[in-house]
Amino acid sequence: MPEVSATKTLSEPHKGTTTDAAVDLRSDTVTKPTPEMRRAMAEAEVGDDVYGEDPTVNKLQAGAAEIFGREAALFVPTGSMGNLIAIKVWTHHGNEVICEERGHINQYELASMSAIAGCMPRTTSALDGILTWDLIEPLIRPKVYYRAQTALISLENTHNMAGGTVYPPEVAEDICEHAHAAWLPVHLDGARIFNASVALGRSVAALTRKFDSVMFCLSKGLGAPVGSMLVGSREFIEKAHVYRKLFGGGMRQVGVLAAAGLIGLEKSPQILHRDHENARYLAEGLAAIPGIAVDPRKVQTNIVIFDLRGTGRTAAEFCAELAKRKVLAGPTDKYCIRMVTHYDVDRAGIDRALTALREIA
Ligand SMILES: *Cc1c(COP(=O)(O)O)cnc(C)c1O
C-alpha cells in the first residue's frame, strides 16, 4: 500500500507512555525518532550538502557504502525519489522496466517512471511477489528497432504488497547473473532490505552484492524520521547525484536528518527481529479468528496481510471499526488488510490489536 495515511485522523504522541495511545499498524513509516535520534539531530554537525560540506551526511553516505560493500552512497529524501533516480540512471526515454505487478515502483510511485523517466513498466505477477529468471526472460524485448527496448529489471526485497516476503538469495542472484549476461542492469528496491537480512541471517552486503544499484529506506523499520539511501558504484552515484539535484532533491544543512539516519543504520538492524516476532505472533492470533484467513508460516518479516472475506465485512468497514478501538490499519483491497509491525508497537500493543480484531470479527 502507499505509505500514506488512509485514515488521517490520528496524530498520536509517542507510544509507550500513555496506555490510550493508538496501536498504529498502518506502516513502519509511522515510527517516531527515538530520544537518542532527537539528541543526535539537535547536536548534529552540519554544512551545505549541495557543496558536499555536510560532515554528518558524508559520514552517513560513507557508512552506508561500507555496510553494503560498495564504492559510494547517496542520501535521498524519499525511497520513491531513490527508485526514480536509479531508473533515470539506467534507462532512456522509450525504454521498458521489468518489475513485479504489485511492486512499489509500479503501484505507488505515481507512474513516475513514465511521467518523468519516460519508461514503460513491463510487469508480470509472481507467487509471493518473488520473480524468477523464467518469469523475466519472456518479457525482454527482442533487439529490433521497432520494439521498445528493455533497459532495466527491478526487484523488491522484501516485497511489500506480497506481505513482506523475502527473496531466496540464490533466486535473486540467478536473476542478476542472467540479466548481466543479457547486458541488463538490475536495481533493487530494498526499502526493507534490512528486514530481509534479519530474516535470512545474511548481511545486506551479501544479499545485494550482485545488484547494480540498491535503494533502502532509513524511514521505515530503521526508525529515522526521513530519508533513504542509494548505494552502488562511484560512477552510478555520480550520475545519481546529478538526477537528485534535477528532481529538486539537493538539500542544504541536512545533517540534522542524516544524524537520525546514522543511528537507525547502526542500531536498528539488531532489534528488527522483534518486529518479525511480533508479526508472526499477530498472524498466529489472526489465524485463530473465525472468518480471517492468513498463513502465519508465510509471515517472514514485519508485514501481515490477511483476508477477511469470511467475516462478511469489507476491509474498509473493518478498519473503521478498528480505528474506533484505537487500532490503525489500512486496507490493501476490498477484503484484505495490511498490518506492519515496528519498534513503536510492543507485544502488549499486538495483544490490544488482537483483542479488537476478535471483537469485530
Ligand atoms: C516505502 C517504500 C518505498 C519508498 O517510499 P517513500 O515513501 O517514497 O520513502 C519504496 N519501495 C517500497 C517497497 C516501499 O515500501
mmCIF file of N, CA and C in Angstrom, residues 18-104:
data_model
loop_
_atom_site.group_PDB
_atom_site.id
_atom_site.type_symbol
_atom_site.label_atom_id
_atom_site.label_comp_id
_atom_site.label_asym_id
_atom_site.label_seq_id
_atom_site.Cartn_x
_atom_site.Cartn_y
_atom_site.Cartn_z
ATOM 1 N N THR A 18 1.587 6.540 27.335
ATOM 2 C CA THR A 18 0.159 6.588 27.640
ATOM 3 C C THR A 18 -0.470 5.285 27.191
ATOM 4 N N THR A 19 -1.386 4.755 27.986
ATOM 5 C CA THR A 19 -1.994 3.479 27.650
ATOM 6 C C THR A 19 -3.068 3.645 26.584
ATOM 7 N N ASP A 20 -3.551 4.883 26.377
ATOM 8 C CA ASP A 20 -4.624 5.034 25.394
ATOM 9 C C ASP A 20 -4.106 5.495 24.032
ATOM 10 N N ALA A 21 -2.788 5.482 23.851
ATOM 11 C CA ALA A 21 -2.250 5.811 22.528
ATOM 12 C C ALA A 21 -2.693 4.742 21.535
ATOM 13 N N ALA A 22 -2.833 5.148 20.277
ATOM 14 C CA ALA A 22 -3.253 4.186 19.258
ATOM 15 C C ALA A 22 -2.152 3.162 19.011
ATOM 16 N N VAL A 23 -2.582 1.964 18.672
ATOM 17 C CA VAL A 23 -1.654 0.958 18.170
ATOM 18 C C VAL A 23 -1.653 1.141 16.663
ATOM 19 N N ASP A 24 -0.599 1.754 16.172
ATOM 20 C CA ASP A 24 -0.590 2.164 14.763
ATOM 21 C C ASP A 24 0.168 1.146 13.911
ATOM 22 N N LEU A 25 -0.601 0.310 13.221
ATOM 23 C CA LEU A 25 -0.012 -0.762 12.402
ATOM 24 C C LEU A 25 -0.165 -0.476 10.908
ATOM 25 N N ARG A 26 -0.424 0.808 10.579
ATOM 26 C CA ARG A 26 -0.615 1.139 9.161
ATOM 27 C C ARG A 26 0.669 0.947 8.360
ATOM 28 N N SER A 27 1.787 1.285 8.987
ATOM 29 C CA SER A 27 3.066 1.159 8.276
ATOM 30 C C SER A 27 4.207 1.311 9.269
ATOM 31 N N ASP A 28 5.382 0.834 8.881
ATOM 32 C CA ASP A 28 6.578 1.080 9.696
ATOM 33 C C ASP A 28 7.137 2.477 9.429
ATOM 34 N N THR A 29 6.493 3.230 8.567
ATOM 35 C CA THR A 29 6.902 4.628 8.372
ATOM 36 C C THR A 29 6.438 5.525 9.519
ATOM 37 N N VAL A 30 5.513 5.029 10.359
ATOM 38 C CA VAL A 30 4.949 5.897 11.410
ATOM 39 C C VAL A 30 5.846 6.000 12.640
ATOM 40 N N THR A 31 6.942 5.252 12.649
ATOM 41 C CA THR A 31 7.859 5.318 13.787
ATOM 42 C C THR A 31 8.321 6.755 14.045
ATOM 43 N N LYS A 32 8.376 7.087 15.329
ATOM 44 C CA LYS A 32 8.858 8.425 15.715
ATOM 45 C C LYS A 32 10.336 8.302 16.079
ATOM 46 N N PRO A 33 11.108 9.357 15.848
ATOM 47 C CA PRO A 33 12.530 9.268 16.217
ATOM 48 C C PRO A 33 12.697 8.986 17.708
ATOM 49 N N THR A 34 13.653 8.142 18.039
ATOM 50 C CA THR A 34 13.922 7.810 19.440
ATOM 51 C C THR A 34 14.556 9.023 20.127
ATOM 52 N N PRO A 35 14.552 9.044 21.455
ATOM 53 C CA PRO A 35 15.223 10.148 22.163
ATOM 54 C C PRO A 35 16.693 10.273 21.739
ATOM 55 N N GLU A 36 17.361 9.147 21.507
ATOM 56 C CA GLU A 36 18.759 9.182 21.063
ATOM 57 C C GLU A 36 18.869 9.865 19.694
ATOM 58 N N MET A 37 17.929 9.569 18.817
ATOM 59 C CA MET A 37 17.942 10.219 17.498
ATOM 60 C C MET A 37 17.716 11.723 17.635
ATOM 61 N N ARG A 38 16.778 12.098 18.480
ATOM 62 C CA ARG A 38 16.486 13.524 18.638
ATOM 63 C C ARG A 38 17.689 14.280 19.202
ATOM 64 N N ARG A 39 18.389 13.632 20.112
ATOM 65 C CA ARG A 39 19.598 14.269 20.664
ATOM 66 C C ARG A 39 20.641 14.452 19.571
ATOM 67 N N ALA A 40 20.816 13.367 18.806
ATOM 68 C CA ALA A 40 21.821 13.426 17.729
ATOM 69 C C ALA A 40 21.441 14.481 16.694
ATOM 70 N N MET A 41 20.150 14.630 16.440
ATOM 71 C CA MET A 41 19.699 15.629 15.465
ATOM 72 C C MET A 41 20.010 17.035 15.976
ATOM 73 N N ALA A 42 19.741 17.219 17.276
ATOM 74 C CA ALA A 42 19.968 18.550 17.858
ATOM 75 C C ALA A 42 21.440 18.920 17.831
ATOM 76 N N GLU A 43 22.287 17.899 17.992
ATOM 77 C CA GLU A 43 23.721 18.176 18.125
ATOM 78 C C GLU A 43 24.502 17.981 16.833
ATOM 79 N N ALA A 44 23.799 17.628 15.756
ATOM 80 C CA ALA A 44 24.498 17.256 14.512
ATOM 81 C C ALA A 44 25.358 18.396 13.978
ATOM 82 N N GLU A 45 26.548 18.026 13.554
ATOM 83 C CA GLU A 45 27.399 18.970 12.820
ATOM 84 C C GLU A 45 26.855 19.066 11.409
ATOM 85 N N VAL A 46 26.676 20.265 10.910
ATOM 86 C CA VAL A 46 26.083 20.403 9.577
ATOM 87 C C VAL A 46 26.895 21.343 8.686
ATOM 88 N N GLY A 47 26.595 21.270 7.412
ATOM 89 C CA GLY A 47 27.196 22.156 6.417
ATOM 90 C C GLY A 47 26.291 22.119 5.195
ATOM 91 N N ASP A 48 26.707 22.793 4.139
ATOM 92 C CA ASP A 48 25.846 22.827 2.955
ATOM 93 C C ASP A 48 26.109 21.592 2.093
ATOM 94 N N ASP A 49 25.129 20.698 2.075
ATOM 95 C CA ASP A 49 25.323 19.421 1.380
ATOM 96 C C ASP A 49 25.333 19.564 -0.141
ATOM 97 N N VAL A 50 24.757 20.655 -0.658
ATOM 98 C CA VAL A 50 24.866 20.856 -2.112
ATOM 99 C C VAL A 50 26.327 21.147 -2.475
ATOM 100 N N TYR A 51 27.065 21.725 -1.514
ATOM 101 C CA TYR A 51 28.510 21.911 -1.692
ATOM 102 C C TYR A 51 29.298 20.676 -1.235
ATOM 103 N N GLY A 52 28.585 19.632 -0.811
ATOM 104 C CA GLY A 52 29.268 18.426 -0.310
ATOM 105 C C GLY A 52 29.915 18.632 1.035
ATOM 106 N N GLU A 53 29.445 19.661 1.782
ATOM 107 C CA GLU A 53 30.147 20.062 3.009
ATOM 108 C C GLU A 53 29.421 19.710 4.295
ATOM 109 N N ASP A 54 28.446 18.794 4.212
ATOM 110 C CA ASP A 54 27.784 18.418 5.462
ATOM 111 C C ASP A 54 28.472 17.176 6.010
ATOM 112 N N PRO A 55 29.226 17.323 7.112
ATOM 113 C CA PRO A 55 30.014 16.181 7.604
ATOM 114 C C PRO A 55 29.134 15.014 8.040
ATOM 115 N N THR A 56 27.941 15.302 8.544
ATOM 116 C CA THR A 56 27.091 14.205 9.022
ATOM 117 C C THR A 56 26.516 13.421 7.845
ATOM 118 N N VAL A 57 26.139 14.136 6.791
ATOM 119 C CA VAL A 57 25.679 13.455 5.581
ATOM 120 C C VAL A 57 26.813 12.628 4.990
ATOM 121 N N ASN A 58 27.997 13.212 4.942
ATOM 122 C CA ASN A 58 29.141 12.482 4.383
ATOM 123 C C ASN A 58 29.437 11.219 5.174
ATOM 124 N N LYS A 59 29.272 11.325 6.490
ATOM 125 C CA LYS A 59 29.509 10.160 7.349
ATOM 126 C C LYS A 59 28.456 9.078 7.083
ATOM 127 N N LEU A 60 27.219 9.513 6.940
ATOM 128 C CA LEU A 60 26.136 8.560 6.660
ATOM 129 C C LEU A 60 26.368 7.867 5.317
ATOM 130 N N GLN A 61 26.752 8.641 4.323
ATOM 131 C CA GLN A 61 26.961 8.065 2.997
ATOM 132 C C GLN A 61 28.138 7.079 2.997
ATOM 133 N N ALA A 62 29.214 7.472 3.692
ATOM 134 C CA ALA A 62 30.375 6.577 3.770
ATOM 135 C C ALA A 62 30.010 5.306 4.542
ATOM 136 N N GLY A 63 29.229 5.487 5.603
ATOM 137 C CA GLY A 63 28.824 4.333 6.426
ATOM 138 C C GLY A 63 27.949 3.368 5.641
ATOM 139 N N ALA A 64 27.000 3.911 4.875
ATOM 140 C CA ALA A 64 26.104 3.052 4.099
ATOM 141 C C ALA A 64 26.888 2.303 3.029
ATOM 142 N N ALA A 65 27.818 3.014 2.371
ATOM 143 C CA ALA A 65 28.627 2.358 1.333
ATOM 144 C C ALA A 65 29.422 1.212 1.952
ATOM 145 N N GLU A 66 29.953 1.449 3.139
ATOM 146 C CA GLU A 66 30.755 0.405 3.781
ATOM 147 C C GLU A 66 29.898 -0.806 4.160
ATOM 148 N N ILE A 67 28.738 -0.530 4.750
ATOM 149 C CA ILE A 67 27.859 -1.634 5.169
ATOM 150 C C ILE A 67 27.449 -2.498 3.972
ATOM 151 N N PHE A 68 27.239 -1.858 2.824
ATOM 152 C CA PHE A 68 26.819 -2.606 1.634
ATOM 153 C C PHE A 68 28.012 -3.076 0.788
ATOM 154 N N GLY A 69 29.222 -2.748 1.242
ATOM 155 C CA GLY A 69 30.403 -3.186 0.492
ATOM 156 C C GLY A 69 30.485 -2.567 -0.894
ATOM 157 N N ARG A 70 30.048 -1.311 -1.001
ATOM 158 C CA ARG A 70 30.046 -0.630 -2.304
ATOM 159 C C ARG A 70 30.949 0.596 -2.268
ATOM 160 N N GLU A 71 31.164 1.177 -3.427
ATOM 161 C CA GLU A 71 32.057 2.325 -3.504
ATOM 162 C C GLU A 71 31.449 3.600 -2.923
ATOM 163 N N ALA A 72 30.152 3.767 -3.108
ATOM 164 C CA ALA A 72 29.569 5.060 -2.734
ATOM 165 C C ALA A 72 28.091 4.938 -2.419
ATOM 166 N N ALA A 73 27.575 5.990 -1.758
ATOM 167 C CA ALA A 73 26.148 6.033 -1.412
ATOM 168 C C ALA A 73 25.674 7.482 -1.464
ATOM 169 N N LEU A 74 24.378 7.644 -1.569
ATOM 170 C CA LEU A 74 23.789 8.985 -1.661
ATOM 171 C C LEU A 74 22.527 9.040 -0.811
ATOM 172 N N PHE A 75 22.452 10.079 0.008
ATOM 173 C CA PHE A 75 21.261 10.299 0.844
ATOM 174 C C PHE A 75 20.192 10.962 -0.026
ATOM 175 N N VAL A 76 19.001 10.395 -0.055
ATOM 176 C CA VAL A 76 17.906 10.974 -0.844
ATOM 177 C C VAL A 76 16.700 11.188 0.064
ATOM 178 N N PRO A 77 15.854 12.178 -0.270
ATOM 179 C CA PRO A 77 14.748 12.499 0.638
ATOM 180 C C PRO A 77 13.746 11.358 0.816
ATOM 181 N N THR A 78 13.479 10.601 -0.244
ATOM 182 C CA THR A 78 12.480 9.520 -0.147
ATOM 183 C C THR A 78 12.938 8.312 -0.949
ATOM 184 N N GLY A 79 12.336 7.202 -0.616
ATOM 185 C CA GLY A 79 12.607 5.987 -1.372
ATOM 186 C C GLY A 79 12.102 6.113 -2.799
ATOM 187 N N SER A 80 10.973 6.758 -2.953
ATOM 188 C CA SER A 80 10.422 6.930 -4.304
ATOM 189 C C SER A 80 11.398 7.707 -5.171
ATOM 190 N N MET A 81 11.997 8.769 -4.608
ATOM 191 C CA MET A 81 12.967 9.527 -5.402
ATOM 192 C C MET A 81 14.200 8.659 -5.695
ATOM 193 N N GLY A 82 14.604 7.863 -4.725
ATOM 194 C CA GLY A 82 15.750 6.980 -4.938
ATOM 195 C C GLY A 82 15.501 6.009 -6.088
ATOM 196 N N ASN A 83 14.323 5.389 -6.086
ATOM 197 C CA ASN A 83 14.000 4.460 -7.179
ATOM 198 C C ASN A 83 13.956 5.193 -8.514
ATOM 199 N N LEU A 84 13.344 6.357 -8.531
ATOM 200 C CA LEU A 84 13.231 7.111 -9.785
ATOM 201 C C LEU A 84 14.617 7.520 -10.305
ATOM 202 N N ILE A 85 15.479 7.949 -9.401
ATOM 203 C CA ILE A 85 16.845 8.321 -9.800
ATOM 204 C C ILE A 85 17.540 7.110 -10.431
ATOM 205 N N ALA A 86 17.404 5.953 -9.780
ATOM 206 C CA ALA A 86 18.059 4.746 -10.325
ATOM 207 C C ALA A 86 17.507 4.435 -11.713
ATOM 208 N N ILE A 87 16.199 4.540 -11.870
ATOM 209 C CA ILE A 87 15.600 4.269 -13.187
ATOM 210 C C ILE A 87 16.150 5.259 -14.214
ATOM 211 N N LYS A 88 16.252 6.531 -13.813
ATOM 212 C CA LYS A 88 16.807 7.543 -14.737
ATOM 213 C C LYS A 88 18.239 7.201 -15.137
ATOM 214 N N VAL A 89 19.040 6.777 -14.166
ATOM 215 C CA VAL A 89 20.444 6.469 -14.484
ATOM 216 C C VAL A 89 20.541 5.319 -15.486
ATOM 217 N N TRP A 90 19.686 4.307 -15.320
ATOM 218 C CA TRP A 90 19.851 3.076 -16.122
ATOM 219 C C TRP A 90 19.088 3.069 -17.428
ATOM 220 N N THR A 91 18.241 4.049 -17.674
ATOM 221 C CA THR A 91 17.358 3.964 -18.849
ATOM 222 C C THR A 91 17.395 5.249 -19.685
ATOM 223 N N HIS A 92 16.750 5.179 -20.858
ATOM 224 C CA HIS A 92 16.456 6.351 -21.667
ATOM 225 C C HIS A 92 14.942 6.393 -21.891
ATOM 226 N N HIS A 93 14.451 7.543 -22.297
ATOM 227 C CA HIS A 93 13.049 7.628 -22.670
ATOM 228 C C HIS A 93 12.721 6.574 -23.721
ATOM 229 N N GLY A 94 11.559 5.944 -23.573
ATOM 230 C CA GLY A 94 11.137 4.941 -24.552
ATOM 231 C C GLY A 94 11.561 3.520 -24.203
ATOM 232 N N ASN A 95 12.272 3.363 -23.079
ATOM 233 C CA ASN A 95 12.673 2.024 -22.642
ATOM 234 C C ASN A 95 11.601 1.387 -21.762
ATOM 235 N N GLU A 96 11.797 0.113 -21.507
ATOM 236 C CA GLU A 96 10.913 -0.609 -20.589
ATOM 237 C C GLU A 96 11.675 -1.082 -19.358
ATOM 238 N N VAL A 97 10.939 -1.147 -18.249
ATOM 239 C CA VAL A 97 11.498 -1.611 -16.980
ATOM 240 C C VAL A 97 10.677 -2.816 -16.533
ATOM 241 N N ILE A 98 11.336 -3.935 -16.354
ATOM 242 C CA ILE A 98 10.624 -5.147 -15.921
ATOM 243 C C ILE A 98 10.525 -5.167 -14.398
ATOM 244 N N CYS A 99 9.307 -5.355 -13.908
ATOM 245 C CA CYS A 99 9.109 -5.431 -12.451
ATOM 246 C C CYS A 99 7.874 -6.274 -12.149
ATOM 247 N N GLU A 100 7.732 -6.641 -10.882
ATOM 248 C CA GLU A 100 6.580 -7.431 -10.471
ATOM 249 C C GLU A 100 5.352 -6.518 -10.419
ATOM 250 N N GLU A 101 4.211 -7.079 -10.778
ATOM 251 C CA GLU A 101 2.991 -6.277 -10.935
ATOM 252 C C GLU A 101 2.638 -5.473 -9.671
ATOM 253 N N ARG A 102 2.782 -6.097 -8.507
ATOM 254 C CA ARG A 102 2.405 -5.406 -7.263
ATOM 255 C C ARG A 102 3.539 -4.553 -6.694
ATOM 256 N N GLY A 103 4.639 -4.451 -7.443
ATOM 257 C CA GLY A 103 5.798 -3.719 -6.945
ATOM 258 C C GLY A 103 5.487 -2.252 -6.649
ATOM 259 N N HIS A 104 6.191 -1.729 -5.671
ATOM 260 C CA HIS A 104 6.014 -0.326 -5.276
ATOM 261 C C HIS A 104 6.258 0.611 -6.458
#
